[in-house]
Coordinates of N, CA, C and O in Angstrom, one line a residue:
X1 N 45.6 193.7 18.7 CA 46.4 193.7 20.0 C 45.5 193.3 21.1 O 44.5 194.0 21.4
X2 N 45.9 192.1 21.9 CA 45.2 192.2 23.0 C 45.1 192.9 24.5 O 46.0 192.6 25.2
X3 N 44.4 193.5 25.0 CA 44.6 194.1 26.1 C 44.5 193.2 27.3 O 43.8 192.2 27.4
X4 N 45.4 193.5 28.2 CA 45.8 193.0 29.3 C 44.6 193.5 30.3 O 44.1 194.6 30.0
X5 N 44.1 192.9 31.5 CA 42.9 193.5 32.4 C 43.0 193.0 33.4 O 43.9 192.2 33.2
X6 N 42.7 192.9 34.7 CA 43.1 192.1 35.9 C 42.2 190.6 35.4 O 42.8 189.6 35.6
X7 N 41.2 190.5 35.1 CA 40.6 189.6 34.8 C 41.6 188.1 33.7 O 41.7 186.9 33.8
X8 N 42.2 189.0 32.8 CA 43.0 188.3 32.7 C 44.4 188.1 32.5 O 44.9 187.4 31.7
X9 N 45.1 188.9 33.8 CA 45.8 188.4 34.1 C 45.8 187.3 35.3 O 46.8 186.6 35.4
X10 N 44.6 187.1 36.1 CA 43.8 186.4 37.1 C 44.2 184.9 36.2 O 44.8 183.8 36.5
X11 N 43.7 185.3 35.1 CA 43.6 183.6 34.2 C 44.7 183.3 34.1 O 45.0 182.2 34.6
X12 N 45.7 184.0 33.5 CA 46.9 183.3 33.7 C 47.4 183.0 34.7 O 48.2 182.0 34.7
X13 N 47.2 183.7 36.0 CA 47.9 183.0 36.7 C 47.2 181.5 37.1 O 47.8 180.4 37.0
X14 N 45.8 181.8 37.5 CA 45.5 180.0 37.6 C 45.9 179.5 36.4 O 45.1 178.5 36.4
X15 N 46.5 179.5 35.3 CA 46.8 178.2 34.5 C 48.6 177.9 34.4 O 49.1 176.9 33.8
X16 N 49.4 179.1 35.2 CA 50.3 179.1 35.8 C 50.5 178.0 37.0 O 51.3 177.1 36.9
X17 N 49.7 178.4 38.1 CA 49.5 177.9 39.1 C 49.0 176.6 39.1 O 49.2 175.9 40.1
X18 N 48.3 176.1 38.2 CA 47.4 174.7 37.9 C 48.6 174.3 37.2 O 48.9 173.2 37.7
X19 N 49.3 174.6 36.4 CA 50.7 173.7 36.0 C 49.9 172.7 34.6 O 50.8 172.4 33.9
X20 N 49.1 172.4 34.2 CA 48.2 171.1 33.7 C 47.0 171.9 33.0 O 46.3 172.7 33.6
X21 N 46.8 171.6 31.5 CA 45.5 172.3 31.1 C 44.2 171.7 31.9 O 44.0 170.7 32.6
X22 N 43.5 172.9 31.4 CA 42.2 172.9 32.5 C 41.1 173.2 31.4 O 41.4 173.7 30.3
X23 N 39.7 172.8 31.8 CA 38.7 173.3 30.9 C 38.1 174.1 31.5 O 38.2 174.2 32.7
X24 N 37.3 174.8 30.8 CA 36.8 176.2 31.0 C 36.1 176.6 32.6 O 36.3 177.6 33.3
X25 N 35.2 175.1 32.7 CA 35.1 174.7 34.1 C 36.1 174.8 35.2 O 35.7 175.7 36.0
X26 N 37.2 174.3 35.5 CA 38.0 174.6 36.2 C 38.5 175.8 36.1 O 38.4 176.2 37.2
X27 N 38.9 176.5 35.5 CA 39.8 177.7 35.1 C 39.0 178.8 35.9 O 39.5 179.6 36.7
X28 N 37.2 178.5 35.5 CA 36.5 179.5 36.1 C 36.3 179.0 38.0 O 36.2 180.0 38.7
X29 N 36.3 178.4 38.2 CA 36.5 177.5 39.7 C 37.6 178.2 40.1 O 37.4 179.1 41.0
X30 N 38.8 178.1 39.8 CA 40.2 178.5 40.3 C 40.0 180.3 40.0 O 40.0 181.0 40.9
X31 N 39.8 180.6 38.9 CA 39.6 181.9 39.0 C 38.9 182.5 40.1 O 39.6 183.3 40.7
X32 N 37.9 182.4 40.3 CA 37.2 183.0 41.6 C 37.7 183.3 43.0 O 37.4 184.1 43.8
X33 N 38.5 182.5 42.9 CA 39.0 182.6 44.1 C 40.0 183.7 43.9 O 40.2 184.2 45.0
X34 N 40.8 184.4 43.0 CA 41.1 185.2 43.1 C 40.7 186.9 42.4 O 41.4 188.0 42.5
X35 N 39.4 186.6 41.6 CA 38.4 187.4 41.0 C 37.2 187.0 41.5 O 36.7 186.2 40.7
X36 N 36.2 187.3 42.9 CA 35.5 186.4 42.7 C 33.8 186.6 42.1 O 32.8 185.9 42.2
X37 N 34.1 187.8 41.4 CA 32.6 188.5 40.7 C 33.5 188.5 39.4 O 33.8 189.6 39.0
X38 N 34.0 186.9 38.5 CA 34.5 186.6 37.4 C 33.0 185.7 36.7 O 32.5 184.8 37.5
X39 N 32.7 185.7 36.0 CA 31.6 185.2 35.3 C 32.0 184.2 34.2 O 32.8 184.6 33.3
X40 N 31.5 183.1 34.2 CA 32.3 182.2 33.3 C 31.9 182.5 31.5 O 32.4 181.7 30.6
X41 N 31.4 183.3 31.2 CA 30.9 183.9 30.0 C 32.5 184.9 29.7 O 33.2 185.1 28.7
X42 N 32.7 185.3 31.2 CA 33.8 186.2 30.5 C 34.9 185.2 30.2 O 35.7 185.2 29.2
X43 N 34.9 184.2 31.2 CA 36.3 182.8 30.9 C 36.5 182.8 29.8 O 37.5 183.3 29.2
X44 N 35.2 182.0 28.9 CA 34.8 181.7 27.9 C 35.2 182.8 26.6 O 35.5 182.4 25.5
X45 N 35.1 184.3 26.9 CA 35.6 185.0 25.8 C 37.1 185.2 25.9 O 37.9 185.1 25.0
X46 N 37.4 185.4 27.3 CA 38.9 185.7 27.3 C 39.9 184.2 26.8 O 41.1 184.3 26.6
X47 N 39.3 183.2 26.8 CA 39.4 182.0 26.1 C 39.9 182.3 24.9 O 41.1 182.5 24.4
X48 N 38.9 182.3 24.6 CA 39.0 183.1 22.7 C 39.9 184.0 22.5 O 40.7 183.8 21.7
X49 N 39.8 184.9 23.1 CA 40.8 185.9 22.9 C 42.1 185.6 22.6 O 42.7 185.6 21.5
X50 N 42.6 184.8 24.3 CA 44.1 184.1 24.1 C 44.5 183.1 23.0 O 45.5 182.8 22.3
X51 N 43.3 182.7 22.9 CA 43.6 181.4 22.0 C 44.4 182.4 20.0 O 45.5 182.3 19.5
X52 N 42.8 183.2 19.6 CA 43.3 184.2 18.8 C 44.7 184.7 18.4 O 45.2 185.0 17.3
X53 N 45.2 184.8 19.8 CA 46.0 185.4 20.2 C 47.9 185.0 20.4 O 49.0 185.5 20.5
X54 N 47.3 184.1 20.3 CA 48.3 182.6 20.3 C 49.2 182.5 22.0 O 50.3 182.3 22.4
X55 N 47.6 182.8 22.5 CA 48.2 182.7 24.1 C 48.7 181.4 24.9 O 49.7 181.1 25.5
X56 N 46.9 180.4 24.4 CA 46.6 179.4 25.0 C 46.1 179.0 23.8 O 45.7 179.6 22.8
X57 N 46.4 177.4 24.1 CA 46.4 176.1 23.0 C 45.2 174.9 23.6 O 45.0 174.4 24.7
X58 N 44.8 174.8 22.8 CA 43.3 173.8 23.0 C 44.0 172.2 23.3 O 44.8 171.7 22.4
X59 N 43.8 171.8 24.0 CA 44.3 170.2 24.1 C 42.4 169.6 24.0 O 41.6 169.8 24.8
X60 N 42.3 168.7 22.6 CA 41.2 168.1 22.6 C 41.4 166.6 22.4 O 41.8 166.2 21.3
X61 N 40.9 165.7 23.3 CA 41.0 164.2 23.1 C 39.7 164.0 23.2 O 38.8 164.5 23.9
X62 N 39.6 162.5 22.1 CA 38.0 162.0 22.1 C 37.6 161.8 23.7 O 38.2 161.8 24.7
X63 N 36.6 161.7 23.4 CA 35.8 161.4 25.0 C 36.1 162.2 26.3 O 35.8 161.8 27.5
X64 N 36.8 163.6 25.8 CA 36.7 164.5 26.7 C 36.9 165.5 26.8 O 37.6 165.9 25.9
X65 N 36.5 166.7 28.0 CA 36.2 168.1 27.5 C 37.6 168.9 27.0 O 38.6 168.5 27.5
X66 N 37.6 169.9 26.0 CA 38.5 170.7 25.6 C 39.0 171.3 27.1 O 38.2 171.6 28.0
X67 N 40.4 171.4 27.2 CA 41.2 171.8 27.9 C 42.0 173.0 27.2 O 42.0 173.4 26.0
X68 N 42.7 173.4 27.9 CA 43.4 174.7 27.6 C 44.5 174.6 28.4 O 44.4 174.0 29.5
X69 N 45.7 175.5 27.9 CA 47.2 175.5 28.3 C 47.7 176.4 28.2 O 47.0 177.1 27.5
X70 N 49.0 177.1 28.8 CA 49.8 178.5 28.4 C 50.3 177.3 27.2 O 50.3 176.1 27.2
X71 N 50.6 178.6 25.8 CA 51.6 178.5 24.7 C 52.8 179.1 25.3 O 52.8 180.3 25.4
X72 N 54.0 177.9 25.7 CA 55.3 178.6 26.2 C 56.2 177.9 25.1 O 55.7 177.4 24.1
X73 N 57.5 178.0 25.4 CA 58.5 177.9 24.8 C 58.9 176.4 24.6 O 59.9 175.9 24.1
X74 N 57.6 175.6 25.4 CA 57.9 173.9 25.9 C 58.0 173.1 24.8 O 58.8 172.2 24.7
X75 N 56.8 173.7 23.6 CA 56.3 173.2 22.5 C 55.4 172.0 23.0 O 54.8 171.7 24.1
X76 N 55.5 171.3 21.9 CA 54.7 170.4 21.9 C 55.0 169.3 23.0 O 56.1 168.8 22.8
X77 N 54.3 168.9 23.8 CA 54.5 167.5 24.7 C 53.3 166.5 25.3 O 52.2 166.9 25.5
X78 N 53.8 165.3 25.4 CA 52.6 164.5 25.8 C 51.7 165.0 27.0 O 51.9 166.0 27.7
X79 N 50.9 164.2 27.0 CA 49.8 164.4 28.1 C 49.5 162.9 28.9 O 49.7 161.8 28.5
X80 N 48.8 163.2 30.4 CA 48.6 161.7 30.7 C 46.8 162.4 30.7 O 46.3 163.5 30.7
X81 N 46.1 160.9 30.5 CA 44.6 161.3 31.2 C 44.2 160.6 32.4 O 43.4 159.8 32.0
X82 N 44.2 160.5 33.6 CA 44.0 160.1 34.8 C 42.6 159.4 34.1 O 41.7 160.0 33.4
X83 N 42.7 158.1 34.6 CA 41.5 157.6 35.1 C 40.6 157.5 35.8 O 39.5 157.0 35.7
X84 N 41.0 158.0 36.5 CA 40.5 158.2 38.1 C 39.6 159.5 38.3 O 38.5 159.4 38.8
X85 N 40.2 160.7 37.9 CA 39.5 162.0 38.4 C 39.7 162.3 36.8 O 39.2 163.4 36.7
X86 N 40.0 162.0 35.9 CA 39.8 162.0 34.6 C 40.2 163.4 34.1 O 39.8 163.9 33.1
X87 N 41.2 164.0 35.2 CA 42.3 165.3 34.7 C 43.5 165.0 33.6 O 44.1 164.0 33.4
X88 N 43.6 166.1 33.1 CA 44.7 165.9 32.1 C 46.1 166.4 32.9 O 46.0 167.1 33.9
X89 N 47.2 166.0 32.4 CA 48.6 166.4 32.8 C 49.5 166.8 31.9 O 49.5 166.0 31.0
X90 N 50.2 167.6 31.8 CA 51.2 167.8 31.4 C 52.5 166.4 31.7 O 53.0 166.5 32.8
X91 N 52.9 165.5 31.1 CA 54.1 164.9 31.4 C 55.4 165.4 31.4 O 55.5 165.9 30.3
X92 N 56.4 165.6 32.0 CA 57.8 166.1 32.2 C 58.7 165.2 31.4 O 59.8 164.9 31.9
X93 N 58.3 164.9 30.1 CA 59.3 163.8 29.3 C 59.1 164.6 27.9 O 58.2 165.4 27.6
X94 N 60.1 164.2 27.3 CA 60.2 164.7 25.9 C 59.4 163.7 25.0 O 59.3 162.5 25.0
X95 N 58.7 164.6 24.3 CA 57.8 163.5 22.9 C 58.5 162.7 22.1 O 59.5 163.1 21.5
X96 N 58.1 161.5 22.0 CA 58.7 160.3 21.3 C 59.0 161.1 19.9 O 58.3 162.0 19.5
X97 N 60.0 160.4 19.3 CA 59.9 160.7 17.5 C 58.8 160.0 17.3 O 58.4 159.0 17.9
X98 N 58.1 160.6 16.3 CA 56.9 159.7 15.4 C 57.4 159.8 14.1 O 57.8 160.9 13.8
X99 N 57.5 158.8 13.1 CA 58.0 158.6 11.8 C 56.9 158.5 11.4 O 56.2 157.6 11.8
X100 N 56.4 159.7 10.3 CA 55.2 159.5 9.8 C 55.1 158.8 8.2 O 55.9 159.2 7.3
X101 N 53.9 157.4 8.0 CA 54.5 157.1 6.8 C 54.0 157.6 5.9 O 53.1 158.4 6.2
X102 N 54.3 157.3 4.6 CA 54.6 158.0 3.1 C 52.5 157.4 2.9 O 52.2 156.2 3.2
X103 N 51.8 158.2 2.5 CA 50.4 158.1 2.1 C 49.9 159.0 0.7 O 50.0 160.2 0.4
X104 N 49.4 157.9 0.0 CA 48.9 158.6 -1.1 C 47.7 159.7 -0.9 O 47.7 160.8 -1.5
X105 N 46.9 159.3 -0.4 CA 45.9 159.8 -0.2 C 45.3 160.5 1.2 O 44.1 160.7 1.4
X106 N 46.4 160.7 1.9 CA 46.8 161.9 3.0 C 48.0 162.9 3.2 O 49.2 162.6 2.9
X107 N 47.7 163.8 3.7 CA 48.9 164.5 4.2 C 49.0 164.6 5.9 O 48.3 165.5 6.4
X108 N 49.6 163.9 6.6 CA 49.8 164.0 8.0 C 50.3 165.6 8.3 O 51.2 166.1 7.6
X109 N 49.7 166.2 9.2 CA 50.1 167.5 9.5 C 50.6 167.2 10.7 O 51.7 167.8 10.7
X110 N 50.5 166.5 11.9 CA 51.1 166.2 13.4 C 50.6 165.2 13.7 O 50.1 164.3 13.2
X111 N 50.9 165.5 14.9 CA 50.5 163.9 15.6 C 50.1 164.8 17.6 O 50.3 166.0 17.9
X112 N 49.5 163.7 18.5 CA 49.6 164.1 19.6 C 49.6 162.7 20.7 O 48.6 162.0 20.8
X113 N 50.9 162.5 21.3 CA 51.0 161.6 22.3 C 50.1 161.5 23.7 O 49.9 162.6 24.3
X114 N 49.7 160.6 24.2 CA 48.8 160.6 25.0 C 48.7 159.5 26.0 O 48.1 158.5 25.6
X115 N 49.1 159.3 27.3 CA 49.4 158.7 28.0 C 48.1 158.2 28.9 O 47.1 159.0 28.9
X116 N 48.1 157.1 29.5 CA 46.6 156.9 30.2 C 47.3 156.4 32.0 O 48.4 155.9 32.3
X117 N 46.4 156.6 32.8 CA 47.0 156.0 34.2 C 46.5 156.5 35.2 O 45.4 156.9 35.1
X118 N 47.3 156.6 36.3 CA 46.3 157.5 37.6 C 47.9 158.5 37.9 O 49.1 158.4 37.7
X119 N 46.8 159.6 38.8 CA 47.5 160.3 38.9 C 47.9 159.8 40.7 O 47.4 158.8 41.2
X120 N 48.8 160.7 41.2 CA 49.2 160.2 42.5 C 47.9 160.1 43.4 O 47.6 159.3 44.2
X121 N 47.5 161.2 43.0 CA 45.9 161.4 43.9 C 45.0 160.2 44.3 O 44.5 160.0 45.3
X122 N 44.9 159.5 43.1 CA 44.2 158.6 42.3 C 44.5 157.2 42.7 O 43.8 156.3 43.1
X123 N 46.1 157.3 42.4 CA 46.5 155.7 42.6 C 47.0 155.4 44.2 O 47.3 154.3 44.7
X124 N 46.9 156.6 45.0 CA 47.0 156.4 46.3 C 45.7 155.9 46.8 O 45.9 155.4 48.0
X125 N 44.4 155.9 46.3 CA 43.2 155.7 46.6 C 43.1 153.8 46.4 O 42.8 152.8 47.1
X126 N 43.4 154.1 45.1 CA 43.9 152.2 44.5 C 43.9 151.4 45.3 O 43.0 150.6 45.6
X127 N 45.7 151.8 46.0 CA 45.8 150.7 46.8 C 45.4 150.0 48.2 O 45.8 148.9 48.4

């Protein structure tokens, strides 16, 4: 059973409030401000904990840092990776079907969609 503490209830709310997985780095940045003698060692365990816990879900793409998410009722959905400031997003679209094919010599367990582009922040800079 996990125990509830202000510390982390603090975390959920910045990952509430950030809307968008965040990596450990950010989470601890955003946290402070509303804990602000939070130490990123504890981020880092209460990490684990939720994760354990089946709070928060790891979003991992090559070439960049593990992020983290609430586990809500959304399920599974794409992501964009900003080019620009190189944040991840949640997208507001439903995930494509993927038809996985028939392999001898694997078993497909999932898949994860992954969008690339700028975010408004970003592409307002562009033009």
């Amino acid at each position: 059973m996990i125990r509830n503490t202000k510390q982390r209830d603090v975390l959920r709310k910045v990952m509430r409030e950030a809307d968008r997985p965040l990596s450990p780095a950010e989470i601890h940045q955003l946290a402070l401000i509303h804990y602000p003698k939070m130490g990123l060692r504890t981020v880092y365990r209460h990490i684990k904990d939720m994760i354990e816990n089946s709070q928060l879900a790891g979003i991992d793409y090559p070439g960049q840092p593990v992020r983290y998410e609430l586990v809500d009722d959304r399920g599974s959905r794409p992501h964009l990776i900003c080019r620009g400031c190189e944040r991840v997003f949640d997208l507001p679209i439903e995930e494509p079907e993927v038809e996985y094919p028939k392999l001898d010599d694997f078993v497909i367990e999932g898949h994860e969609v992954v969008y690339f582009g700028f975010c408004r922040e970003c592409s307002d800079h562009q033009s």
